[in-house]
Short mmCIF file of C-alpha atoms in Angstrom, two decimals:
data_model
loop_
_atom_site.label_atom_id
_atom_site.label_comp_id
_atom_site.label_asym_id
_atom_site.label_seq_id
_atom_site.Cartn_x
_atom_site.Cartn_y
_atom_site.Cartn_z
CA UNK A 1 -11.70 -10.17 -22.50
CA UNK A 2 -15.15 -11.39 -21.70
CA UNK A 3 -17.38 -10.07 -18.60
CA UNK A 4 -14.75 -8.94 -15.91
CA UNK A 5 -17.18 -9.08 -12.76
CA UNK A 6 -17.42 -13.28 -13.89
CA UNK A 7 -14.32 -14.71 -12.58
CA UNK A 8 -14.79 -18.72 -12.46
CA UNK A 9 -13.72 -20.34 -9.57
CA UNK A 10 -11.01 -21.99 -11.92
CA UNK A 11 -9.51 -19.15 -13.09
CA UNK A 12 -9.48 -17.75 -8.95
CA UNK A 13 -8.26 -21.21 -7.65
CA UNK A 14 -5.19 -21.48 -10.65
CA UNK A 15 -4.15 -18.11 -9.85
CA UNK A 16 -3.81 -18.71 -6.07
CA UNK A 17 -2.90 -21.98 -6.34
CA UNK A 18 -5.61 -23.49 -4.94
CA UNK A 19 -8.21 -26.21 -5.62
CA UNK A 20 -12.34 -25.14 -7.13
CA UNK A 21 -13.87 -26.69 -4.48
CA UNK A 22 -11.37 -24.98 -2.02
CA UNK A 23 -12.95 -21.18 -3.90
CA UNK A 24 -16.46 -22.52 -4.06
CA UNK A 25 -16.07 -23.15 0.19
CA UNK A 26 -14.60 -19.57 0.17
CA UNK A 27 -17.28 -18.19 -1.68
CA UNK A 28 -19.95 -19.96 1.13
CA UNK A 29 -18.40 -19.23 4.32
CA UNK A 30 -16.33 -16.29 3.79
CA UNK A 31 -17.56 -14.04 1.18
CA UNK A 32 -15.09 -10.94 2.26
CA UNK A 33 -12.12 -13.09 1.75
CA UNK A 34 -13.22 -14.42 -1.40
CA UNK A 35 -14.32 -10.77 -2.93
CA UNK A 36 -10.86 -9.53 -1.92
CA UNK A 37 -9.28 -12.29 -4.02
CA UNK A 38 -11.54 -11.69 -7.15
CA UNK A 39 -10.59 -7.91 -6.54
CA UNK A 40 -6.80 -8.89 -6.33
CA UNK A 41 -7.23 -11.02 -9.33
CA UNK A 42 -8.80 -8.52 -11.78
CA UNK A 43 -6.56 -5.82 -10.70
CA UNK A 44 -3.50 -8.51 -11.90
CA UNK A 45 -6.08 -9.09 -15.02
CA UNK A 46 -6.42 -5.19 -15.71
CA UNK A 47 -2.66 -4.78 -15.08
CA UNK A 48 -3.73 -2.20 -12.26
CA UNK A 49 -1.49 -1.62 -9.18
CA UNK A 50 -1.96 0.52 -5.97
CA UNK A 51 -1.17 3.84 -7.84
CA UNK A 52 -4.04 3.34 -10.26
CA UNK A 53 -6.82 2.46 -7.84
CA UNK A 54 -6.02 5.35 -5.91
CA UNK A 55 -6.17 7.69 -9.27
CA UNK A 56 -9.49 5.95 -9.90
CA UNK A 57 -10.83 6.94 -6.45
CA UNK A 58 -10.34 10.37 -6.87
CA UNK A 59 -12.01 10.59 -9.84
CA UNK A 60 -14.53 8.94 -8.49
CA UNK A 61 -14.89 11.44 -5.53
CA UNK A 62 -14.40 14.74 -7.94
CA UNK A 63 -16.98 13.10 -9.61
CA UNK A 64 -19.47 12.49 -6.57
CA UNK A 65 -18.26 16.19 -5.41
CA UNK A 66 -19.77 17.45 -8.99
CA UNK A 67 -22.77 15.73 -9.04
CA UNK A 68 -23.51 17.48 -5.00
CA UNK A 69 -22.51 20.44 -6.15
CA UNK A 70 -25.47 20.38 -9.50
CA UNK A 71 -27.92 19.13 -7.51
CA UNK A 72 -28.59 22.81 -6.30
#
């Protein structure tokens, strides 16, 4: 599956149906737009929807929760 956090600009701009140089201007001049894109992409990549970010969340707090909680 290769490195997920590298998403080419070709791969981005195929799946929106836009153009590389159209994800490489993204990328310069409006980096939150862009990183929401790449998120919306890999979740489509990962074959995760709303239901599994949210279960991945909450692990992730339980998980922040434990590590407070041992630091005593």
């Amino acid at each position: 599956m290769g490195d997920l956090k590298k998403v080419s600009g070709k791969e981005l701009a195929h799946a929106i149906g836009k153009t590389p140089p159209a994800i490489t201007y993204m990328k310069k001049q409006n980096h939150t737009e862009f990183e929401l894109l790449k998120l919306g992409f890999l979740c489509n990549k990962l074959d995760l929807d709303a239901d599994d970010l949210i279960a991945m969340y909450k692990l992730k707090r339980i998980k922040l929760r434990g590590k407070e909680l041992n630091d005593f």
